Every structure is written in C-alpha cells, then in structure tokens.
Coordinates of C-alpha atoms and ligand atoms in Angstrom, one line a residue:
X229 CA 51.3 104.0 49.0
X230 CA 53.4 105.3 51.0
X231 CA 52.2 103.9 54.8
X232 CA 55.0 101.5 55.5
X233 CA 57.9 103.4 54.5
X234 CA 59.5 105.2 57.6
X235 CA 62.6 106.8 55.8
X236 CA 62.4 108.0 51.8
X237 CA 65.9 108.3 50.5
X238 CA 66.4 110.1 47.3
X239 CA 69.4 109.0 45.4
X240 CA 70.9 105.9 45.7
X241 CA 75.1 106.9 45.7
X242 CA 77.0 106.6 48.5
X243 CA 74.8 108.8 51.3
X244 CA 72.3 107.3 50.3
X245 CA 73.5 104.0 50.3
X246 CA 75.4 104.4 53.8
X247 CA 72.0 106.1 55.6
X248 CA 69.7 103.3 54.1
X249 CA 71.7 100.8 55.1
X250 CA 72.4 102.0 58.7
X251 CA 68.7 102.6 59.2
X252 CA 67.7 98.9 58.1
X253 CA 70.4 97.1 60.0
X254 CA 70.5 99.2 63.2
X255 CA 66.8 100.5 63.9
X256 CA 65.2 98.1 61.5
X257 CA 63.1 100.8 59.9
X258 CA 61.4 100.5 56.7
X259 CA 63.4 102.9 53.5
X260 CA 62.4 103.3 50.7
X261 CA 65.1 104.4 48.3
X262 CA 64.6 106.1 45.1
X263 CA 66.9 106.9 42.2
X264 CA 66.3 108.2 38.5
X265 CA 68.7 106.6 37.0
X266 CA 67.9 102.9 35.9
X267 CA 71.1 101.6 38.7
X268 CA 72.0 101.8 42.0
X269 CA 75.4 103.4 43.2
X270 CA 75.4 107.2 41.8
X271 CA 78.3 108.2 40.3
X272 CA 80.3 105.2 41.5
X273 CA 78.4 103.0 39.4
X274 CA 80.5 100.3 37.6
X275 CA 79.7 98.0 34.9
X276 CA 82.1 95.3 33.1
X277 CA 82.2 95.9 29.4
X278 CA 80.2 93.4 27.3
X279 CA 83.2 93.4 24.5
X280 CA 85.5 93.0 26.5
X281 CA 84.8 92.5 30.3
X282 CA 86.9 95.2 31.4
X283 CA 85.5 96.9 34.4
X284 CA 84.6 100.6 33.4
X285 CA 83.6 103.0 35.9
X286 CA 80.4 104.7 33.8
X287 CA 80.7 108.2 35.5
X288 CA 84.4 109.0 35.5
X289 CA 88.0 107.3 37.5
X290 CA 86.6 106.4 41.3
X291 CA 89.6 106.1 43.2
X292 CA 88.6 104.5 46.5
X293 CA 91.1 106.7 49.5
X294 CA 90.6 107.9 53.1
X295 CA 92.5 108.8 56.0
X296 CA 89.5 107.5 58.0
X297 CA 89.8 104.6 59.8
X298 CA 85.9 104.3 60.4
X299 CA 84.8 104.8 56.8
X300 CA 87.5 102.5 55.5
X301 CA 86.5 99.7 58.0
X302 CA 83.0 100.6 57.7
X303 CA 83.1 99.9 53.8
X304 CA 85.3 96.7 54.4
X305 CA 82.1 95.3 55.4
X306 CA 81.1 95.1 52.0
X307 CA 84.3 94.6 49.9
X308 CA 87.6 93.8 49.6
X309 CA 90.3 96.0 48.6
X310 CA 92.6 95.2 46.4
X311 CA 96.2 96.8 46.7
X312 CA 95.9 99.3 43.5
X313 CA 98.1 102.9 44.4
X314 CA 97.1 105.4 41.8
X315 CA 99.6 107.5 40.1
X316 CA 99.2 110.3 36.9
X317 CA 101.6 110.8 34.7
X318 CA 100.6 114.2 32.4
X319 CA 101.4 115.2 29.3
X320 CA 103.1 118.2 28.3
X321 CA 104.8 119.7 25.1
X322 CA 105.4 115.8 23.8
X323 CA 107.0 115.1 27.6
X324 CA 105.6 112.9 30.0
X325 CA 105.6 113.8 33.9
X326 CA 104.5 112.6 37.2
X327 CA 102.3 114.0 39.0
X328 CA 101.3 115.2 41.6
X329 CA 104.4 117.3 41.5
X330 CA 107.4 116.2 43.0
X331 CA 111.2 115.9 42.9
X332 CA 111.2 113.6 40.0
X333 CA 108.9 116.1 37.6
X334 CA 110.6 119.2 39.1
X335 CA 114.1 117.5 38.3
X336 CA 112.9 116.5 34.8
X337 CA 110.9 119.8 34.6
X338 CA 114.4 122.4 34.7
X339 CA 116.4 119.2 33.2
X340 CA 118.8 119.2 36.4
X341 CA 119.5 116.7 39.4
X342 CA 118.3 118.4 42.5
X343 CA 118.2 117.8 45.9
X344 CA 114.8 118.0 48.1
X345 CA 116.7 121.4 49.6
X346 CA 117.6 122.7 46.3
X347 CA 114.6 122.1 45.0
X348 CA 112.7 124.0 47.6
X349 CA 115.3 127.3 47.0
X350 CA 114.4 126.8 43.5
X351 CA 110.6 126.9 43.7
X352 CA 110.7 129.8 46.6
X353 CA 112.3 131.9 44.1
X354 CA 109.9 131.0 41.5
X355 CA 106.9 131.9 44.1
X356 CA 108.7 135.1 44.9
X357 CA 105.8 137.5 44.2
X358 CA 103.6 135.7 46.4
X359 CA 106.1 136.3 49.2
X360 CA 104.1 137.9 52.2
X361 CA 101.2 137.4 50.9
X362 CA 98.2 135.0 51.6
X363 CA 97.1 133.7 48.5
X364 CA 93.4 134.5 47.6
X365 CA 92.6 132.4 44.9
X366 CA 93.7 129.2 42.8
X367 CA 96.1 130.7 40.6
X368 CA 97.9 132.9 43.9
X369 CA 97.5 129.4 45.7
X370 CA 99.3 127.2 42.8
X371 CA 102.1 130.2 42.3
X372 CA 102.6 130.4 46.4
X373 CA 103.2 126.3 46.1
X374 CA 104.9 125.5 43.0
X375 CA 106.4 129.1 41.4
X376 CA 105.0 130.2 38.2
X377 CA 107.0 127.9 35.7
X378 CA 105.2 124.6 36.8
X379 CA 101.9 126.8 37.4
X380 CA 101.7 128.0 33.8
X381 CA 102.7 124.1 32.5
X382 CA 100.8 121.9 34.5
X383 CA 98.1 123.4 36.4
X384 CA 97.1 126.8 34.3
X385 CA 96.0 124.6 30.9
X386 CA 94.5 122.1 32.4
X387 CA 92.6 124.1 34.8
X388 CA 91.2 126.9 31.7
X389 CA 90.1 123.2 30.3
X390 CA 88.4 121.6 33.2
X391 CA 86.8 124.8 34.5
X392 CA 86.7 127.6 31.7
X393 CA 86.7 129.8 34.5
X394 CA 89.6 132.7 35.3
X395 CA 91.7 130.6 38.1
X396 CA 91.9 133.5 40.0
X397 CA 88.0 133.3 40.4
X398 CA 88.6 130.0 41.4
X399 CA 88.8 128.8 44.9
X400 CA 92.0 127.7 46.4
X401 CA 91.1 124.7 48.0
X402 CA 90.0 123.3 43.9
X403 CA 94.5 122.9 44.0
X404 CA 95.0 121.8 47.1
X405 CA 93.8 118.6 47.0
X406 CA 96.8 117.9 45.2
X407 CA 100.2 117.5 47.1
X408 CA 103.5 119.2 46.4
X409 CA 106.6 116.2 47.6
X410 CA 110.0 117.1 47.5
X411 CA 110.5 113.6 47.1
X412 CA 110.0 111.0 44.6
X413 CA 107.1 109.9 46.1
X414 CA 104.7 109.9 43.4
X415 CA 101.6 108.4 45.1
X416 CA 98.8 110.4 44.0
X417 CA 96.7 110.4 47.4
X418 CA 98.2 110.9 50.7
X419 CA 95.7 109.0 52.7
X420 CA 96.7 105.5 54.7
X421 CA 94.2 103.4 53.5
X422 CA 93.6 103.0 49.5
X423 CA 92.8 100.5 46.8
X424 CA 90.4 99.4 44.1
X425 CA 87.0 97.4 45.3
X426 CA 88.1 93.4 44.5
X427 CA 84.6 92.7 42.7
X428 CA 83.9 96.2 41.6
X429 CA 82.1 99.3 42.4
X430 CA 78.3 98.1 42.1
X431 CA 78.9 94.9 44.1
X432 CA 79.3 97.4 47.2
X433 CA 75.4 99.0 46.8
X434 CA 74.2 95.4 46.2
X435 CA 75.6 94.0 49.5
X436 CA 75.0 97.4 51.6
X437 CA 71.5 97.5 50.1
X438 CA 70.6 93.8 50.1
X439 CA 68.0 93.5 53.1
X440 CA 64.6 92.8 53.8
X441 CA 63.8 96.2 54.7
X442 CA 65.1 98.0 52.1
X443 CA 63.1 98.9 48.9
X444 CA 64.3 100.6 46.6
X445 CA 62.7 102.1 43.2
X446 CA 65.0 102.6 40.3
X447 CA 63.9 104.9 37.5
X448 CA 61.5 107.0 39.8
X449 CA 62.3 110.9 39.8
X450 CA 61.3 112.2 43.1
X451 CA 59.9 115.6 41.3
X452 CA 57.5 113.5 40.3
X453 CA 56.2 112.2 43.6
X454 CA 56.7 114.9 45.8
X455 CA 53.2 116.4 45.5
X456 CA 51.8 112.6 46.8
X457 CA 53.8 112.1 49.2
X458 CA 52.4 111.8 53.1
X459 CA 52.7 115.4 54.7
X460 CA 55.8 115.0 57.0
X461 CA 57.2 111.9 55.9
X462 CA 60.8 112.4 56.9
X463 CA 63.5 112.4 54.3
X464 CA 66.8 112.0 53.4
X465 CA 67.4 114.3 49.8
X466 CA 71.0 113.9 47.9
X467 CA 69.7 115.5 45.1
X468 CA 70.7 119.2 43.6
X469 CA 69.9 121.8 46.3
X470 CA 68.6 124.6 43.9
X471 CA 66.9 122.2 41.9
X472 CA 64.6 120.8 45.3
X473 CA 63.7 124.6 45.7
X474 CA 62.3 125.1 42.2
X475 CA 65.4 127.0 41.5
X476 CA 63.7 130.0 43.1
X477 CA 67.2 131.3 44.4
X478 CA 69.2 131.1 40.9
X479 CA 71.4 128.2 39.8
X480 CA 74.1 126.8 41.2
X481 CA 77.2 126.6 39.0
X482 CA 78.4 123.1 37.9
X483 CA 81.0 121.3 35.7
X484 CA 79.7 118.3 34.0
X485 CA 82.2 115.6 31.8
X486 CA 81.6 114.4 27.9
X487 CA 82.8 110.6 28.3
X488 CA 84.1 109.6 25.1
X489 CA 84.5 106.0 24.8
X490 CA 86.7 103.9 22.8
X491 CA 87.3 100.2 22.3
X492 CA 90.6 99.7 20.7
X493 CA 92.5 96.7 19.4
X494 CA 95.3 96.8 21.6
X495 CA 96.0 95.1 24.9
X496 CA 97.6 98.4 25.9
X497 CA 97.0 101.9 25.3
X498 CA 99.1 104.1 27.4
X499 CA 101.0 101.7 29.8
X500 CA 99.1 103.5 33.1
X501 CA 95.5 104.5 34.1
X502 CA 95.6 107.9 34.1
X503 CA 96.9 110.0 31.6
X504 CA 96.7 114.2 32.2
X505 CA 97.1 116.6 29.2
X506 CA 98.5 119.6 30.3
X507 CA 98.7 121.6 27.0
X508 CA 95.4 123.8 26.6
X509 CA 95.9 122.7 23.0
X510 CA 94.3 119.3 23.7
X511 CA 90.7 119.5 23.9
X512 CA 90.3 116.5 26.3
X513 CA 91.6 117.0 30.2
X514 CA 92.9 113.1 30.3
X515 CA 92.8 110.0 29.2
X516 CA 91.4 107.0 31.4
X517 CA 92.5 103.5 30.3
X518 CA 90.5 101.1 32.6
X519 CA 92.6 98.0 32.2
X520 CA 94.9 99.3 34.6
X521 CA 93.0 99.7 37.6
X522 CA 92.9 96.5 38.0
X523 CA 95.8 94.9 37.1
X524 CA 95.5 91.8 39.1
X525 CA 92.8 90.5 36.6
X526 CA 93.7 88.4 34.2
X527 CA 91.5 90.5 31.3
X528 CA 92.1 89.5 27.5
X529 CA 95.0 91.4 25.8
X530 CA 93.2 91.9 22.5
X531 CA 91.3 94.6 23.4
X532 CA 91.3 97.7 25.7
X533 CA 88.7 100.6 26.7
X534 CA 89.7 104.2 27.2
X535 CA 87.9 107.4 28.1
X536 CA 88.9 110.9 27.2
X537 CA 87.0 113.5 29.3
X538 CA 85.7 116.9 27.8
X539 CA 84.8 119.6 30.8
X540 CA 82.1 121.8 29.7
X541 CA 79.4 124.2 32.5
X542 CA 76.2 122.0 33.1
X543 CA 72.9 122.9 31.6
X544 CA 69.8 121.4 33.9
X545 CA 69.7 118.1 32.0
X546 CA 73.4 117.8 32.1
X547 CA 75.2 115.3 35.0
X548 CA 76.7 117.8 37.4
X549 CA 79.8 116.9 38.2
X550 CA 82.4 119.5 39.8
X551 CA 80.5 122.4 42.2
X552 CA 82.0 125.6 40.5
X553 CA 81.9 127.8 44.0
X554 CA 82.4 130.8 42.4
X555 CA 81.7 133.7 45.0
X556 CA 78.2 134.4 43.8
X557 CA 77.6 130.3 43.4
X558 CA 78.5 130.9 47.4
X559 CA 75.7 133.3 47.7
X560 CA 73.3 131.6 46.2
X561 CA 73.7 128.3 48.4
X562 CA 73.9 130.2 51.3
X563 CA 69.9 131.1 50.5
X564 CA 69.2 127.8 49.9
X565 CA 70.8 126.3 53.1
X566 CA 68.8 128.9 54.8
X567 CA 65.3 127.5 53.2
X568 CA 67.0 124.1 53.8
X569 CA 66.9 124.7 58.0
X570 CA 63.1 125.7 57.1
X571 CA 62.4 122.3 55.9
X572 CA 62.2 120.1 59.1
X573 CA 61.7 116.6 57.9
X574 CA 64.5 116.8 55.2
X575 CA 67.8 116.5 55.5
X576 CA 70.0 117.0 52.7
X577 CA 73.4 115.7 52.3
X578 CA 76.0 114.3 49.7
X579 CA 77.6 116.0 46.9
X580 CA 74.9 117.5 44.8
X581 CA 72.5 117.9 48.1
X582 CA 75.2 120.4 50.1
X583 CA 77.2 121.9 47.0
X584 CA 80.6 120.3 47.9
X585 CA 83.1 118.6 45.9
X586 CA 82.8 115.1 48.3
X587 CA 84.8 112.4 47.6
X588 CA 83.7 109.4 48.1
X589 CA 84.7 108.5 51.5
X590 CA 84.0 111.9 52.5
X591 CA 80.1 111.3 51.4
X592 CA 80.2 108.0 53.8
X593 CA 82.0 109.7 56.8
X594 CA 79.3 112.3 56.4
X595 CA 76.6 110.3 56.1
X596 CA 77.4 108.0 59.1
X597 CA 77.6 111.7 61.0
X598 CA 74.3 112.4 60.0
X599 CA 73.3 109.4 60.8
X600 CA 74.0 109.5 64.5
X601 CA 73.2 113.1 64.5
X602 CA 69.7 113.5 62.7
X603 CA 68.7 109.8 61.5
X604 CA 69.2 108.2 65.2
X605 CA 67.3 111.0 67.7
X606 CA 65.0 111.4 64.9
X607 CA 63.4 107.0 65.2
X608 CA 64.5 107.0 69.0
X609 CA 63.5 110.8 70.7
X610 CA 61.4 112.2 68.0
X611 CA 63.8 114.9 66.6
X612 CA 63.3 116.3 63.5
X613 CA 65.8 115.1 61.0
X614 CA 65.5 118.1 58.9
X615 CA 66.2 122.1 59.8
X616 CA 69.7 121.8 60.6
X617 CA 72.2 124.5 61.6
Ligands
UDP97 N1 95.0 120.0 38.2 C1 95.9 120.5 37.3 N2 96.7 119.7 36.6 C2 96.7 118.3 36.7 C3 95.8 117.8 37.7 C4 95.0 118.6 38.4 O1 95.9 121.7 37.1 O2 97.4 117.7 36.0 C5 94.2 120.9 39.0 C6 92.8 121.2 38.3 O3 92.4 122.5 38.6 C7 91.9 120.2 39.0 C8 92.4 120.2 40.4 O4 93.8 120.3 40.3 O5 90.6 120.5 38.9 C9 92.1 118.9 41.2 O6 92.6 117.8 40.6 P1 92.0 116.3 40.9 O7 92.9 115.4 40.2 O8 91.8 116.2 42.3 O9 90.6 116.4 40.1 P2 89.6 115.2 39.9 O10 90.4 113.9 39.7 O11 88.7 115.2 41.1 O12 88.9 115.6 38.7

C-alpha cells in the first residue's frame, strides 16, 4: 500500500540516502526507501569483521575526499572524521613506489636525484611525441603527462588489468583523476577536506536515515513492484539506467571487482593500506589491508584482513562497479537519457542511475542539487521531478 508514501527512493547509497534524508527533515514528507540488498549504505557499506573486528569496507577501499565545503559540512552532520591521508605505494618489477607519481617515484624510477625543474625537462622529452598534440584518449593522455617510460610501468599494466579494454579506447578523464607532483607530495587526493568516518561507514546511513518519516524496505527489488505501484507516484531511481528501460537500448558497459578475502595470522601484512600491482603479470590490481585505515584503533595484532581485487566486464547479475564509457557505451546512454526526460515523475541520479564514475561526495553534492532543483519545486510548486534536460 502505497497511499502514504509521498517520495519512493530506490537504492539506499549515498543519493539515496542524501535525498531521503533532506525530504524528511526539510519538507517532512513521507519516503519510502527501497534497496535489494539485505543493508543500507550501497557500495559504502561497512561491516566490522566478526574474527577480528577490523572494520572492512564490503564493496571495495571508500576513501571519504571533497573539495566541497557543503558536502563535507553537510556529512559532518552525521560523523566525525578522523584525520586518515591516503597514500599508494605500487608494486613494480620487485620495487615499491609511491604513487600518484611524483618526484620521489620519478627520482627512484631513472635511479637519479632530480630537481622539480629537471624532472619536468625529463618527462617533456619523454612526452615528446605527444608535442602539439591534444591527447585523444587514456594512453595519449598518460604519455602527454608522464612520458612513456612511467606510462608503460605504472599506468599501461594496471590499466589492461582493471579494464581489459585497449587504453586508447579509453577515455581520458579514467587518468586524470590521478595527479602528476613534481614534489614529494605523495597525498593521494588533492582535495582540502579528507579522512576516514570515526565510527564507520554504516553509522552515517543509520543517523542520516533515522527518522520518523523514513521507511525504508531492505531486500525489496523495485522490478518487482513497479507494475503495483500508484500511476505517478514520483520517484527518485539510482538504479542501472539500461536496466530501468528493459534494456531496450543495448547494455551499458561496466567493470565489476572479485573481492578475495583473507584472514591472516599476522598483525601486519604490508605496512600500508593500499598496495597497487603494476606488473600485468599479477592477476590481482591491488591489495587492500583494512587495518590501516584506521590506525587510531587500538585493533588486536594477532590477526589482519586483506582484499586482493580481480577486474573483470559485468554480466547482468554481476555488481557494476566502473562505467566503461566506451564511445558506443556513450551512444547508448545518450538514448536512454533521452527516454529518461520522457519519464516525468522519475528522476534518476547517482552512479549506476546517470552512467558516471561518482565518487562519493560527488553523489551527495549531486543529490543535494537535485534536491533543490527537482525534489523542492516538485512538494512546494508542483513541478515534475522527472523529464529533466
Ligand atoms: N591507474 C594506474 N595505475 C595505478 C593507479 C591507477 O594505471 O597505480 C589508472 C587506472 O587506469 C585506474 C585509474 O588510473 O583505473 C584511476 O585510478 P583510481 O585510483 O582513481 O581508481 P579507483 O581507486 O577509483 O579504482
């Protein structure tokens, strides 16, 4: 029964989350929120180990980052952070190096001392052949920022692994997401505010979600509702795009992750969180060792829990994880976000519902957009919260 619910949200991640919680606190509407899976908090779900009570993020490393002062103060209403940085080291030919690139792996990389201005001569003459040109795809992109040396050692492997697609049919903003310093500045991110949630990821969806007029129904797959559901009813979808439209346009392309877990019997692994393998040899992208995101718990040193990730393309009952974009994938969407402005009480949004590689505060920044733009003038003037441009 469906006559008290004024919003139905499908999916329960971070959009989700953000829109439910904005439309109970601010217009006190009724939502209902829905999610397959048997939790709350999509792919940022967290759980604490039985064996060992190390926190273990279920569906891959979160690491919480924004430049954006409203997301990062909006989410501090329902957590502290704690002060974590992240840094990758990757593994290469039995050598460990820092990354993102900078002057420390560069230095160790040609085995000489270099200064930043040196080290920028150096890699210009490395990206020589993309001179005066605009780079067109990931590989042109990597070459134009880091020379073909550290391309073919630390991007080219790892990126045949995690997509098994030709990096020049890749797009280039897959590689920019990660700097280039000609310093030793080996942050990972770049963004002002960062750190680890003090209690853990699923403590955030429990406080945003706690309140009267939010239900929400775990285990329910929207698929199987739809046909019941009032004519109308407005709603918020953050499910797969192609899959809402019966797939009628063609499939859209997707990396999913093979989590391997491991409990070993040692307090420490491999002295860091996040370990890259660079050489195509190694089946597995990286190792995550969850101990270390949160060093400032005092977790038993008997045991530890790591993760190597296998990439692999998603089937339809795989977890989609990484939007491939391929040209044609762009095509494809295209169609669907043209039958998307058809539908006029849905609005679709987050990471699987608009085909785009969101991190996580870009899904709450986007939803507290849509949220003024399509939630708000839809309860106060009317407007359709669906069919938009
Ligand atoms: N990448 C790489 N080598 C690395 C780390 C990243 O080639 O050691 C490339 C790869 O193509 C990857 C992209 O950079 O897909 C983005 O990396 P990021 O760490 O942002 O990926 P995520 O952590 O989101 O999987």
């Amino acid at each position: 029964d469906f006559s008290n619910v004024d919003l139905l949200i499908v999916g329960a991640g971070f959009y989700g989350a953000t829109i439910a919680e904005r439309v109970a606190n601010q217009l006190q509407k009724n939502v209902l929120l829905i999610d397959r899976r048997s939790h709350i908090g999509g792919n940022a779900y967290s759980e604490f180990d039985n064996e060992t009570g190390i926190e273990v993020h279920r569906y891959g490393a979160h690491l919480f980052h924004t430049p954006n002062e409203t997301v990062w103060t909006y989410l501090n209403r329902f957590t502290g952070f704690t002060d974590y940085k992240h840094r990758v080291y990757s593994t290469y030919r039995d050598q460990v190096y820092s990354m993102p690139i900078n002057l420390g792996t560069i230095s160790q990389f040609f085995n000489r001392r270099l200064s930043p201005d040196q080290a920028r001569a150096l890699i210009a003459d490395q990206a020589a052949e993309m001179a005066g040109r605009n780079p067109a795809n990931l590989e042109e992109k990597a070459i134009s920022l880091i020379g073909r040396p550290l391309y073919e050692a630390f991007i080219r492997g790892y990126t045949a692994k995690q997509w098994q697609t030709d990096p020049r049919d890749l797009p280039e903003h897959i590689i920019t997401r990660l700097p280039v310093r000609y310093t030793f500045d080996n942050r990972y991110f770049n963004d002002k505010y960062e750190g680890l949630p003090i209690d853990g990821y699923t403590a955030i969806f429990e406080r945003m979600l706690k309140h009267p007029k939010i239900n929400i129904a775990l285990g329910v797959d929207f698929f199987s509702l739809k046909s019941s559901l009032p004519p109308g009813l407005p709603i918020v979808y953050t499910g797969p795009i192609d899959r809402y439209f019966d797939y009628s346009e063609g499939e859209l392309g997707w990396r999913t992750i093979d989590f391997e877990k491991e409990t070993l019997n040692t307090g420490d692994f491999q002295g860091m969180a996040v370990m890259n393998y660079a050489d195509e040899t190694v089946p597995y992208t990286r190792i995550l060792e969850f101990r270390h995101f949160n060093p400032e718990r005092s977790y038993q040193t008997e045991k530890t829990v790591v993760v190597r990730e296998y990439s692999r393309s998603a089937r339809r009952k795989d977890e989609p994880y990484y939007p491939i974009d391929t040209r044609q994938d762009k095509d494809v969407f295209l169609r669907y976000r043209a039958r998307a402005e058809a539908q006029t009480n849905v609005h679709f949004g987050g990471r699987l519902g608009t085909y785009r590689y969101l991190d996580m505060h870009q899904a709450i920044g986007a939803a507290l957009k849509a949220f003024e733009s399509r939630v708000l003038p839809h309860f106060a003037e009317g407007q359709a919260i669906g069919g938009e441009k």
